[in-house]
Tab-separated table of C-alpha atoms and ligand atoms in Angstrom:
chain	number	residue	atom	x	y	z
A	100	MET	CA	121.988	81.064	94.528
A	101	SER	CA	121.317	84.864	94.647
A	102	LYS	CA	124.300	87.194	95.568
A	103	LEU	CA	122.169	88.322	98.369
A	104	LYS	CA	121.949	84.957	99.892
A	105	GLN	CA	125.481	84.174	99.270
A	106	LYS	CA	126.615	87.281	101.044
A	107	LEU	CA	124.261	86.249	104.218
A	108	GLN	CA	125.496	82.746	103.924
A	109	ASP	CA	129.135	83.832	104.057
A	110	LYS	CA	128.507	86.246	107.036
A	111	ILE	CA	126.497	83.455	109.062
A	112	PRO	CA	129.492	81.588	110.484
A	113	GLU	CA	131.212	84.191	112.122
A	114	TYR	CA	128.085	85.566	113.709
A	115	ARG	CA	127.290	82.346	115.102
A	116	GLU	CA	130.964	82.078	116.545
A	117	ARG	CA	130.267	85.545	118.305
A	118	VAL	CA	126.918	84.405	119.622
A	119	GLY	CA	128.040	81.208	120.766
A	120	ASN	CA	131.218	82.540	122.601
A	121	LEU	CA	128.704	84.898	124.694
A	122	ILE	CA	126.437	82.250	125.791
A	123	LYS	CA	129.037	79.740	126.311
A	124	ASN	CA	131.800	81.689	128.233
A	125	HIS	CA	129.592	84.693	129.444
A	126	GLY	CA	126.121	83.427	129.986
A	127	GLN	CA	126.065	84.132	133.678
A	128	VAL	CA	127.253	87.649	133.188
A	129	LYS	CA	124.398	90.059	134.447
A	130	VAL	CA	123.161	92.453	131.833
A	131	ASP	CA	120.098	94.109	133.490
A	132	GLU	CA	117.751	93.302	136.539
A	133	VAL	CA	114.087	93.316	136.747
A	134	LYS	CA	112.407	95.892	138.712
A	135	MET	CA	108.378	95.726	140.268
A	136	PHE	CA	107.311	98.701	138.119
A	137	GLN	CA	109.005	97.067	134.940
A	138	ILE	CA	106.732	94.021	135.456
A	139	TYR	CA	103.658	96.138	135.592
A	140	GLY	CA	104.971	98.829	133.186
A	141	GLY	CA	105.127	96.960	130.069
A	142	MET	CA	108.969	95.760	130.686
A	143	ARG	CA	109.863	99.362	129.579
A	144	GLY	CA	113.598	99.791	129.232
A	145	LEU	CA	114.270	96.052	130.382
A	146	LYS	CA	117.373	94.937	128.575
A	147	SER	CA	116.228	91.642	127.223
A	148	LEU	CA	116.352	91.387	123.666
A	149	THR	CA	119.007	91.568	121.113
A	150	THR	CA	119.118	92.605	117.376
A	151	ASP	CA	121.949	93.901	115.011
A	152	ILE	CA	119.605	95.270	112.521
A	153	SER	CA	118.886	98.531	114.049
A	154	TYR	CA	119.579	100.499	117.439
A	155	LEU	CA	117.316	103.155	119.098
A	156	ASP	CA	119.348	105.720	121.161
A	157	PRO	CA	116.898	107.473	123.183
A	158	GLU	CA	118.841	110.952	122.718
A	159	GLU	CA	119.936	110.437	119.183
A	160	GLY	CA	117.058	108.279	117.541
A	161	ILE	CA	117.381	105.301	115.307
A	162	ARG	CA	120.592	104.026	113.441
A	163	PHE	CA	120.126	101.526	110.788
A	164	ARG	CA	123.329	98.954	110.950
A	165	GLY	CA	125.161	101.851	112.688
A	166	TYR	CA	124.129	104.483	110.282
A	167	THR	CA	121.952	107.752	111.121
A	168	ILE	CA	118.845	108.449	108.832
A	169	PRO	CA	120.783	111.508	107.100
A	170	GLU	CA	123.791	109.085	106.596
A	171	CYS	CA	121.566	106.458	104.823
A	172	LEU	CA	120.092	109.142	102.744
A	173	GLU	CA	123.441	110.472	101.714
A	174	LYS	CA	125.277	107.007	101.267
A	175	MET	CA	122.637	104.678	99.806
A	176	PRO	CA	122.897	104.556	96.101
A	177	LYS	CA	119.495	105.802	94.394
A	178	PRO	CA	118.119	105.212	91.105
A	179	PRO	CA	119.271	107.569	88.435
A	180	GLY	CA	117.987	110.883	88.848
A	181	ALA	CA	116.110	110.209	92.275
A	182	GLU	CA	116.395	112.080	95.622
A	183	MET	CA	115.780	108.943	97.753
A	184	PRO	CA	117.626	105.709	98.022
A	185	TYR	CA	116.469	102.212	96.491
A	186	VAL	CA	114.414	100.298	99.170
A	187	GLU	CA	116.023	97.375	97.988
A	188	GLY	CA	119.415	98.630	98.828
A	189	HIS	CA	117.977	99.614	102.375
A	190	PHE	CA	116.996	95.994	102.837
A	191	TYR	CA	120.422	94.771	101.953
A	192	LEU	CA	121.976	97.593	104.343
A	193	LEU	CA	119.523	95.826	106.884
A	194	LEU	CA	120.309	92.214	106.307
A	195	THR	CA	124.021	92.409	105.510
A	196	GLY	CA	125.582	95.158	107.445
A	197	GLU	CA	126.986	96.792	104.399
A	198	ILE	CA	126.225	99.804	102.038
A	199	PRO	CA	125.661	98.062	98.697
A	200	THR	CA	127.047	98.781	95.239
A	201	GLN	CA	124.802	99.770	92.291
A	202	GLU	CA	125.615	96.305	91.208
A	203	ASP	CA	124.363	94.741	94.451
A	204	ILE	CA	121.234	96.561	94.454
A	205	GLN	CA	120.506	95.673	90.787
A	206	SER	CA	120.666	91.899	91.921
A	207	VAL	CA	118.198	92.265	94.530
A	208	VAL	CA	115.979	94.449	92.334
A	209	GLU	CA	115.806	91.564	90.143
A	210	GLU	CA	115.475	89.126	92.868
A	211	PHE	CA	112.519	91.095	94.234
A	212	SER	CA	110.809	91.587	90.900
A	213	GLY	CA	110.918	87.982	89.858
A	214	ARG	CA	108.922	86.998	93.204
A	215	SER	CA	106.645	89.740	93.156
A	216	LYS	CA	103.661	88.144	91.362
A	217	VAL	CA	100.650	88.016	93.659
A	218	PRO	CA	98.659	84.600	93.373
A	219	GLU	CA	95.051	85.216	92.127
A	220	TYR	CA	93.677	83.587	95.090
A	221	VAL	CA	94.956	86.422	97.437
A	222	PHE	CA	92.781	88.925	95.561
A	223	ASP	CA	89.853	86.701	95.680
A	224	VAL	CA	90.291	86.433	99.582
A	225	LEU	CA	90.474	90.211	99.853
A	226	ARG	CA	87.548	90.623	97.401
A	227	ALA	CA	85.259	88.457	99.601
A	228	MET	CA	86.191	90.254	102.879
A	229	PRO	CA	83.373	92.790	104.145
A	230	LYS	CA	83.584	96.366	102.597
A	231	GLU	CA	84.104	98.101	106.060
A	232	ALA	CA	86.828	95.951	106.903
A	233	HIS	CA	89.895	97.915	108.244
A	234	PRO	CA	92.994	97.887	105.662
A	235	MET	CA	94.805	96.354	108.214
A	236	SER	CA	92.384	93.775	108.579
A	237	LEU	CA	92.784	92.949	104.784
A	238	PHE	CA	96.533	93.224	104.948
A	239	THR	CA	96.932	90.410	107.714
A	240	ALA	CA	94.423	88.374	105.636
A	241	ALA	CA	96.428	88.558	102.456
A	242	ILE	CA	99.437	87.766	104.266
A	243	THR	CA	98.006	84.713	106.263
A	244	SER	CA	96.313	83.576	102.899
A	245	LEU	CA	99.896	83.369	101.365
A	246	GLN	CA	101.178	81.138	104.116
A	247	ARG	CA	100.475	78.165	102.042
A	248	GLU	CA	103.327	79.372	100.068
A	249	SER	CA	105.792	78.658	102.924
A	250	LEU	CA	109.047	76.883	101.891
A	251	PHE	CA	110.002	76.558	105.702
A	252	VAL	CA	107.190	74.250	106.465
A	253	PRO	CA	107.816	71.418	104.307
A	254	ALA	CA	111.690	71.813	104.946
A	255	TYR	CA	110.709	71.568	108.511
A	256	ASN	CA	108.378	68.678	108.060
A	257	SER	CA	110.984	66.838	105.936
A	258	GLY	CA	113.569	67.202	108.906
A	259	ILE	CA	115.853	70.075	107.746
A	260	SER	CA	118.886	70.591	110.122
A	261	LYS	CA	118.468	73.222	112.734
A	262	MET	CA	121.340	75.020	111.385
A	263	ASP	CA	119.712	75.357	107.617
A	264	TYR	CA	116.600	76.937	109.087
A	265	TRP	CA	117.560	80.374	107.921
A	266	ASP	CA	117.607	79.204	104.436
A	267	PRO	CA	113.873	78.641	103.802
A	268	THR	CA	113.046	81.694	106.217
A	269	TYR	CA	115.311	83.700	103.662
A	270	GLU	CA	113.203	82.287	100.635
A	271	ASP	CA	110.009	82.783	102.486
A	272	SER	CA	110.920	86.385	103.692
A	273	ILE	CA	111.785	87.544	100.204
A	274	ASN	CA	108.760	85.965	98.581
A	275	LEU	CA	106.566	87.784	100.902
A	276	LEU	CA	108.518	91.103	100.882
A	277	ALA	CA	108.214	91.167	97.143
A	278	LYS	CA	104.605	90.866	96.965
A	279	LEU	CA	103.694	93.489	99.640
A	280	PRO	CA	103.771	96.584	97.478
A	281	GLU	CA	101.140	94.964	95.206
A	282	ILE	CA	98.942	93.835	98.069
A	283	ALA	CA	99.213	97.096	99.658
A	284	ALA	CA	98.563	98.931	96.418
A	285	PHE	CA	95.533	96.369	95.709
A	286	ILE	CA	93.882	96.874	98.820
A	287	TYR	CA	93.963	100.827	98.593
A	288	ARG	CA	92.424	100.621	95.117
A	289	LEU	CA	89.828	97.717	96.001
A	290	LYS	CA	88.646	99.925	99.084
A	291	TYR	CA	88.825	103.665	97.671
A	292	LYS	CA	89.210	103.247	93.804
A	293	ASN	CA	86.375	101.052	92.935
A	294	ASP	CA	88.469	98.215	92.453
A	295	ASP	CA	90.011	99.554	89.486
A	296	GLN	CA	93.485	98.087	89.695
A	297	ILE	CA	96.731	99.193	88.076
A	298	GLY	CA	99.040	96.102	87.251
A	299	SER	CA	102.467	96.189	88.382
A	300	ASP	CA	105.511	97.193	86.251
A	301	PRO	CA	108.288	94.859	87.235
A	302	SER	CA	110.881	97.068	85.487
A	303	LEU	CA	110.402	99.397	88.107
A	304	ASP	CA	111.910	99.570	91.796
A	305	PHE	CA	110.150	98.772	94.838
A	306	GLY	CA	109.065	102.162	95.328
A	307	ALA	CA	108.442	103.463	92.080
A	308	ASN	CA	106.391	100.299	91.294
A	309	PHE	CA	104.303	100.895	94.541
A	310	ALA	CA	103.567	104.706	93.394
A	311	HIS	CA	102.756	103.395	90.149
A	312	MET	CA	100.279	100.615	91.036
A	313	MET	CA	98.516	103.324	93.621
A	314	GLY	CA	98.025	105.292	90.570
A	315	ILE	CA	100.081	108.544	91.783
A	316	ASP	CA	102.537	110.651	89.949
A	317	ALA	CA	105.956	111.509	90.926
A	318	PRO	CA	107.221	112.657	93.489
A	319	TYR	CA	105.193	109.753	95.058
A	320	ASP	CA	107.728	107.450	94.223
A	321	GLU	CA	110.345	109.353	96.267
A	322	ILE	CA	107.841	109.575	98.937
A	323	SER	CA	107.346	105.811	98.657
A	324	ARG	CA	111.095	105.244	99.178
A	325	LEU	CA	111.542	107.546	101.794
A	326	TYR	CA	108.197	106.421	103.818
A	327	PHE	CA	109.043	102.429	103.405
A	328	MET	CA	112.934	103.225	104.518
A	329	LEU	CA	112.030	105.350	107.584
A	330	HIS	CA	109.492	102.967	109.074
A	331	SER	CA	111.609	99.624	108.446
A	332	ASP	CA	112.786	99.226	112.143
A	333	HIS	CA	112.953	100.731	115.197
A	334	GLU	CA	115.131	97.826	117.270
A	335	SER	CA	113.588	95.055	118.832
A	336	GLY	CA	111.229	95.854	121.521
A	337	ASN	CA	108.479	97.880	119.705
A	338	VAL	CA	105.102	96.067	119.473
A	339	SER	CA	105.437	94.939	115.630
A	340	ALA	CA	108.999	93.698	115.734
A	341	HIS	CA	108.818	92.094	119.047
A	342	THR	CA	105.597	90.259	118.076
A	343	THR	CA	107.217	88.925	114.686
A	344	HIS	CA	110.171	87.876	116.547
A	345	LEU	CA	108.339	86.293	119.425
A	346	VAL	CA	105.812	84.390	117.043
A	347	GLY	CA	108.921	83.218	115.110
A	348	THR	CA	110.576	81.651	117.892
A	349	ALA	CA	107.760	79.282	117.909
A	350	LEU	CA	109.308	78.305	114.359
A	351	SER	CA	106.085	79.669	113.014
A	352	ASP	CA	106.955	80.661	109.410
A	353	ALA	CA	107.630	84.223	108.102
A	354	TYR	CA	103.973	84.418	107.048
A	355	PHE	CA	102.492	83.717	110.205
A	356	SER	CA	105.259	85.604	112.179
A	357	PHE	CA	104.771	88.624	110.322
A	358	ALA	CA	101.049	88.728	110.222
A	359	ALA	CA	101.331	88.539	114.018
A	360	GLY	CA	103.714	91.654	113.898
A	361	MET	CA	101.191	93.494	111.724
A	362	CYS	CA	98.390	92.557	113.969
A	363	GLY	CA	100.344	94.556	116.856
A	364	LEU	CA	101.128	97.433	114.131
A	365	SER	CA	97.423	97.884	114.136
A	366	GLY	CA	97.005	99.412	117.657
A	367	PRO	CA	96.447	103.332	118.283
A	368	LEU	CA	99.550	103.326	120.564
A	369	HIS	CA	101.885	101.943	117.691
A	370	GLY	CA	101.462	101.919	113.865
A	371	LEU	CA	97.673	103.194	113.857
A	372	ALA	CA	98.969	106.385	115.675
A	373	ASN	CA	99.807	107.892	111.970
A	374	GLN	CA	95.867	107.602	110.930
A	375	GLU	CA	95.113	109.003	114.319
A	376	VAL	CA	97.018	112.181	113.932
A	377	LEU	CA	95.141	113.115	110.741
A	378	ARG	CA	91.728	111.894	112.152
A	379	TRP	CA	92.629	114.663	115.055
A	380	VAL	CA	93.748	117.047	112.618
A	381	GLN	CA	90.504	116.898	110.526
A	382	GLY	CA	88.414	117.212	113.589
A	383	VAL	CA	90.468	120.651	114.340
A	384	MET	CA	89.808	121.812	110.605
A	385	GLU	CA	86.057	121.067	110.814
A	386	LYS	CA	85.690	122.829	114.111
A	387	MET	CA	87.880	125.807	112.525
A	388	ASP	CA	85.921	125.426	109.384
A	389	HIS	CA	89.277	125.031	107.438
A	390	LYS	CA	90.835	127.863	109.093
A	391	ILE	CA	94.174	127.584	110.299
A	392	PRO	CA	94.041	127.861	114.251
A	393	SER	CA	95.537	130.440	116.177
A	394	LYS	CA	98.244	129.357	118.765
A	395	GLU	CA	95.841	130.048	121.557
A	396	GLU	CA	93.081	128.135	119.639
A	397	MET	CA	95.395	125.218	118.946
A	398	LYS	CA	96.568	125.070	122.792
A	399	LYS	CA	92.806	124.758	123.360
A	400	PHE	CA	92.172	121.911	121.219
A	401	VAL	CA	95.216	119.853	122.743
A	402	TRP	CA	94.156	120.557	126.392
A	403	ASP	CA	90.362	119.754	125.639
A	404	THR	CA	91.925	116.361	124.205
A	405	LEU	CA	93.883	115.645	127.180
A	406	ASN	CA	91.458	116.560	129.836
A	407	SER	CA	88.801	114.165	128.029
A	408	GLY	CA	91.528	111.665	128.743
A	409	GLN	CA	92.752	110.945	125.548
A	410	VAL	CA	96.434	110.828	124.156
A	411	ILE	CA	97.788	113.393	121.653
A	412	PRO	CA	98.491	110.933	118.861
A	413	GLY	CA	101.756	111.586	117.148
A	414	PHE	CA	103.561	112.491	120.340
A	415	GLY	CA	105.545	110.602	122.777
A	416	HIS	CA	107.436	107.550	122.577
A	417	ALA	CA	108.372	104.717	124.932
A	418	VAL	CA	112.256	105.074	124.128
A	419	LEU	CA	112.793	108.007	122.490
A	420	ARG	CA	113.473	111.165	124.450
A	421	LYS	CA	113.790	113.919	121.761
A	422	THR	CA	112.123	114.685	118.546
A	423	ASP	CA	112.054	111.600	116.381
A	424	PRO	CA	114.739	111.797	113.439
A	425	ARG	CA	112.006	110.127	111.183
A	426	TYR	CA	109.935	113.042	112.002
A	427	ALA	CA	112.577	115.313	111.112
A	428	ALA	CA	113.404	113.850	107.797
A	429	GLN	CA	109.769	113.826	106.661
A	430	ARG	CA	109.508	117.497	107.911
A	431	GLU	CA	112.365	118.282	105.743
A	432	PHE	CA	110.675	116.790	102.786
A	433	CYS	CA	107.449	118.817	103.424
A	434	LEU	CA	109.632	122.218	103.769
A	435	LYS	CA	111.049	121.509	100.323
A	436	HIS	CA	108.066	120.166	98.589
A	437	LEU	CA	104.878	121.252	100.245
A	438	PRO	CA	105.583	124.422	102.457
A	439	ASP	CA	102.174	125.711	101.880
A	440	ASP	CA	100.176	122.662	102.550
A	441	GLU	CA	97.155	123.563	105.122
A	442	ILE	CA	97.728	120.163	107.197
A	443	PHE	CA	101.555	120.757	107.093
A	444	LYS	CA	100.904	124.326	108.723
A	445	ILE	CA	98.798	122.552	111.509
A	446	VAL	CA	101.100	119.826	112.362
A	447	ASN	CA	103.793	122.624	112.494
A	448	LEU	CA	101.799	124.356	114.619
A	449	LEU	CA	101.271	121.142	116.854
A	450	TYR	CA	105.085	120.890	117.052
A	451	GLU	CA	104.873	124.411	118.414
A	452	VAL	CA	102.537	124.138	121.076
A	453	VAL	CA	102.142	120.250	121.949
A	454	PRO	CA	105.609	119.612	123.897
A	455	ASP	CA	104.982	122.728	126.048
A	456	ILE	CA	101.615	121.345	127.036
A	457	LEU	CA	102.564	117.749	127.704
A	458	VAL	CA	105.574	119.069	129.864
A	459	GLU	CA	103.218	121.337	131.725
A	460	GLN	CA	100.837	118.503	132.189
A	461	GLY	CA	103.588	116.468	133.585
A	462	LYS	CA	102.651	112.727	132.498
A	463	ALA	CA	104.724	111.963	128.987
A	464	LYS	CA	108.271	111.262	129.560
A	465	ASN	CA	108.985	112.288	126.402
A	466	PRO	CA	106.723	115.288	124.825
A	467	TRP	CA	108.349	115.471	121.466
A	468	PRO	CA	107.015	114.223	117.968
A	469	ASN	CA	107.392	110.867	116.966
A	470	VAL	CA	107.277	109.392	113.064
A	471	ASP	CA	103.535	109.406	113.273
A	472	ALA	CA	103.014	113.151	113.376
A	473	GLN	CA	104.205	113.662	109.974
A	474	SER	CA	103.878	111.100	107.680
A	475	GLY	CA	100.078	111.468	107.062
A	476	VAL	CA	100.758	114.925	106.071
A	477	ILE	CA	102.783	113.850	102.867
A	478	GLN	CA	100.288	111.231	102.295
A	479	TRP	CA	97.336	113.387	102.221
A	480	HIS	CA	99.046	116.166	100.039
A	481	TYR	CA	99.816	113.736	97.207
A	482	GLY	CA	96.027	112.449	97.542
A	483	VAL	CA	96.074	109.506	99.855
A	484	THR	CA	93.551	111.140	101.902
A	485	GLN	CA	91.934	107.898	103.216
A	486	TYR	CA	94.114	107.759	106.318
A	487	ASP	CA	93.049	104.487	107.668
A	488	PHE	CA	95.329	103.034	104.943
A	489	TYR	CA	98.504	104.732	106.251
A	490	THR	CA	99.198	101.645	108.741
A	491	VAL	CA	99.283	99.260	105.673
A	492	MET	CA	102.033	101.310	104.235
A	493	PHE	CA	103.953	101.474	107.550
A	494	GLY	CA	103.571	97.606	107.406
A	495	VAL	CA	105.000	97.223	104.075
A	496	GLY	CA	108.200	99.324	105.370
A	497	ARG	CA	108.052	97.474	108.731
A	498	ALA	CA	108.542	94.348	106.896
A	499	LEU	CA	112.067	95.288	105.819
A	500	GLY	CA	113.232	95.239	109.540
A	501	VAL	CA	111.445	92.584	111.059
A	502	LEU	CA	111.731	90.054	108.283
A	503	SER	CA	115.810	90.543	108.401
A	504	ASN	CA	115.722	90.394	112.244
A	505	LEU	CA	113.775	87.097	111.497
A	506	ILE	CA	116.249	85.397	109.125
A	507	TRP	CA	119.191	86.258	111.409
A	508	ASP	CA	117.066	84.736	114.411
A	509	ARG	CA	117.071	81.566	112.368
A	510	ALA	CA	120.706	81.812	111.594
A	511	VAL	CA	121.755	81.997	115.286
A	512	GLY	CA	119.117	79.661	116.502
A	513	GLN	CA	117.022	81.912	118.895
A	514	SER	CA	115.383	80.245	121.296
A	515	LEU	CA	111.926	79.724	122.142
A	516	GLU	CA	110.734	83.127	124.197
A	517	ARG	CA	109.371	82.115	127.245
A	518	PRO	CA	109.664	84.310	130.139
A	519	LYS	CA	108.446	83.431	133.756
A	520	SER	CA	105.387	84.944	135.213
A	521	LEU	CA	104.577	85.417	138.917
A	522	THR	CA	101.185	85.950	140.737
A	523	THR	CA	100.542	88.885	142.684
A	524	ASP	CA	100.737	87.338	146.109
A	525	MET	CA	104.426	86.357	145.116
A	526	LEU	CA	105.141	90.052	144.121
A	527	GLU	CA	103.580	91.349	147.384
A	528	LYS	CA	105.790	88.804	149.122
A	529	ILE	CA	108.991	89.954	147.478
A	530	ALA	CA	107.882	93.551	148.067
A	531	ARG	CA	107.521	92.715	151.873
A	532	GLU	CA	110.760	91.173	152.028
A	533	ALA	CA	112.419	93.997	150.293
A	534	SER	CA	111.140	96.783	152.621
A	535	LYS	CA	112.186	94.554	155.586
B	1539	CMX	N1	99.215	112.293	124.959
B	1539	CMX	C1	98.745	112.540	126.199
B	1539	CMX	N2	99.580	111.531	127.255
B	1539	CMX	C2	101.016	110.937	126.900
B	1539	CMX	C3	101.341	111.037	125.590
B	1539	CMX	C4	100.690	111.817	124.612
B	1539	CMX	N3	101.043	111.743	123.401
B	1539	CMX	N4	102.441	109.998	125.631
B	1539	CMX	C5	102.382	109.663	126.654
B	1539	CMX	N5	101.348	110.254	127.517
B	1539	CMX	C6	101.281	109.712	129.048
B	1539	CMX	C7	100.718	108.292	129.176
B	1539	CMX	O1	99.301	107.821	128.482
B	1539	CMX	C8	101.078	107.877	130.496
B	1539	CMX	O2	99.995	108.307	131.001
B	1539	CMX	P1	99.569	107.257	132.458
B	1539	CMX	O3	100.433	107.556	133.564
B	1539	CMX	O4	98.231	107.988	132.882
B	1539	CMX	O5	99.273	105.933	131.968
B	1539	CMX	C9	102.108	108.804	131.014
B	1539	CMX	O6	102.238	109.925	129.730
B	1539	CMX	C10	103.605	108.139	130.686
B	1539	CMX	O7	103.699	107.482	129.518
B	1539	CMX	P2	105.229	107.439	128.693
B	1539	CMX	O8	106.053	106.676	129.883
B	1539	CMX	O9	105.785	108.670	128.515
B	1539	CMX	O10	105.001	106.713	127.415
B	1539	CMX	P3	104.772	105.209	127.401
B	1539	CMX	O11	105.995	104.634	127.080
B	1539	CMX	O12	103.950	104.678	128.373
B	1539	CMX	O13	104.105	105.175	125.864
B	1539	CMX	C11	103.241	105.987	123.645
B	1539	CMX	C12	104.658	105.501	124.453
B	1539	CMX	C13	103.995	106.253	122.600
B	1539	CMX	C14	102.664	104.969	123.725
B	1539	CMX	C15	102.832	107.199	124.249
B	1539	CMX	O14	103.656	108.327	124.286
B	1539	CMX	C16	101.502	107.656	123.477
B	1539	CMX	O15	100.579	107.318	123.686
B	1539	CMX	N6	101.574	108.303	122.428
B	1539	CMX	C17	100.512	108.944	121.501
B	1539	CMX	C18	100.322	107.686	120.439
B	1539	CMX	C19	101.479	107.431	119.618
B	1539	CMX	O16	101.826	108.773	119.114
B	1539	CMX	N7	102.073	106.272	119.251
B	1539	CMX	C20	102.897	106.135	118.014
B	1539	CMX	C21	104.412	105.691	118.771
B	1539	CMX	C22	105.194	105.507	117.542
B	1539	CMX	C23	104.860	104.263	116.879
B	1539	CMX	O17	105.026	103.298	117.650
B	1539	CMX	O18	104.395	104.315	115.741
């Protein structure tokens, strides 16, 4: 058994006891109540999910296992000479709740690289898909094609105990995670580089190997580590995390569950927003003939977008009520490495004008930028200008969090998710009775 799996196995009994105690001794304690607007309003703010992988405070932003982004960047071990920590170490933290040592990380790096070879049939599937298929369509197809490798399915069919479900789920999750960088880079080079593929180098860490297979020089390895870490998790209620969890509660294996989550990530209100930001910025640049707009000109672009009934991509959030620390971390990287970049200047200008306009418009509860407002700038600067690819990289990062969560769901025996629905007649009756 690998060191990581052993560590997980050692932690499971205590966690089961804590959850068991909550259900058995406090099962009737009221945590929250559902209001009418939440039923029609996407269950916003309803406290009805649990995860220990990360927590999103509306004012402070994300904490991964209790650590803020700056704390993770400072405390987590890094590859020799690197600025950004190992992705493998971040996965270790998400899964176990502990900051790994260099030695711990080394064993995860080896575990991942030993499982990273993508079967040839996955590439055949991708090559057979229509040329104009969206990269997220290719990404989900690759994941579902890999589902035949699931170890959970034969274990379930052979009658494995519910107590042991976490074990093949762990195996499936690591097998899938380890292959995602190569799948993503393959999709990129298939679609945009005439299928001129660059083979994986298993001696490299997760982030560096991705950069190598993309064919982009340093510091793209640093960007990849930062990008995957920042996008890994955002507690349980966002569409990709919730969908992966929901589908997983039907005991669909890690491949099906994660693919479902990735279909959710592909929506423009969620992960696709990063491509929408670049598309919007490109529109501005074209109209300006590649001249940086003045503040007044930018305000007009923003109002025109709002007045035509569209959202300003990369701004607002369902939970956050301040600038997203994931935005701030990427902004810092830009200030250090690409302060004169044309798109960075435009995105900075947006930061100056959009919040006031959204406040003036009076609709968005959070006028501040989210992660997606900044991530495309860095990608564009280092040559990844094909912005419809950005959500695939978001997906590779998101896998770290949602698969960690799925393993813990299985460890604690999370039930099939099945909330109750009511008809409009019933809700009207409840409303009438409440107003008597
Ligand atoms: N531009 C214009 N209007 C916005 C807005 C924005 N950036 N953000 C919110 N609003 C509007 C909403 O569309 C809504 O309008 P209606 O009442 O007409 O429906 C109103 O403000 C209230 O929305 P909210 O409660 O503030 O936000 P929600 O929780 O409903 O939605 C989000 C959150 C992210 C979908 C929304 O802010 C948005 O559409 N942002 C732009 C897309 C985006 O950047 N998505 C990425 C989020 C991060 C991620 O998941 O990757």
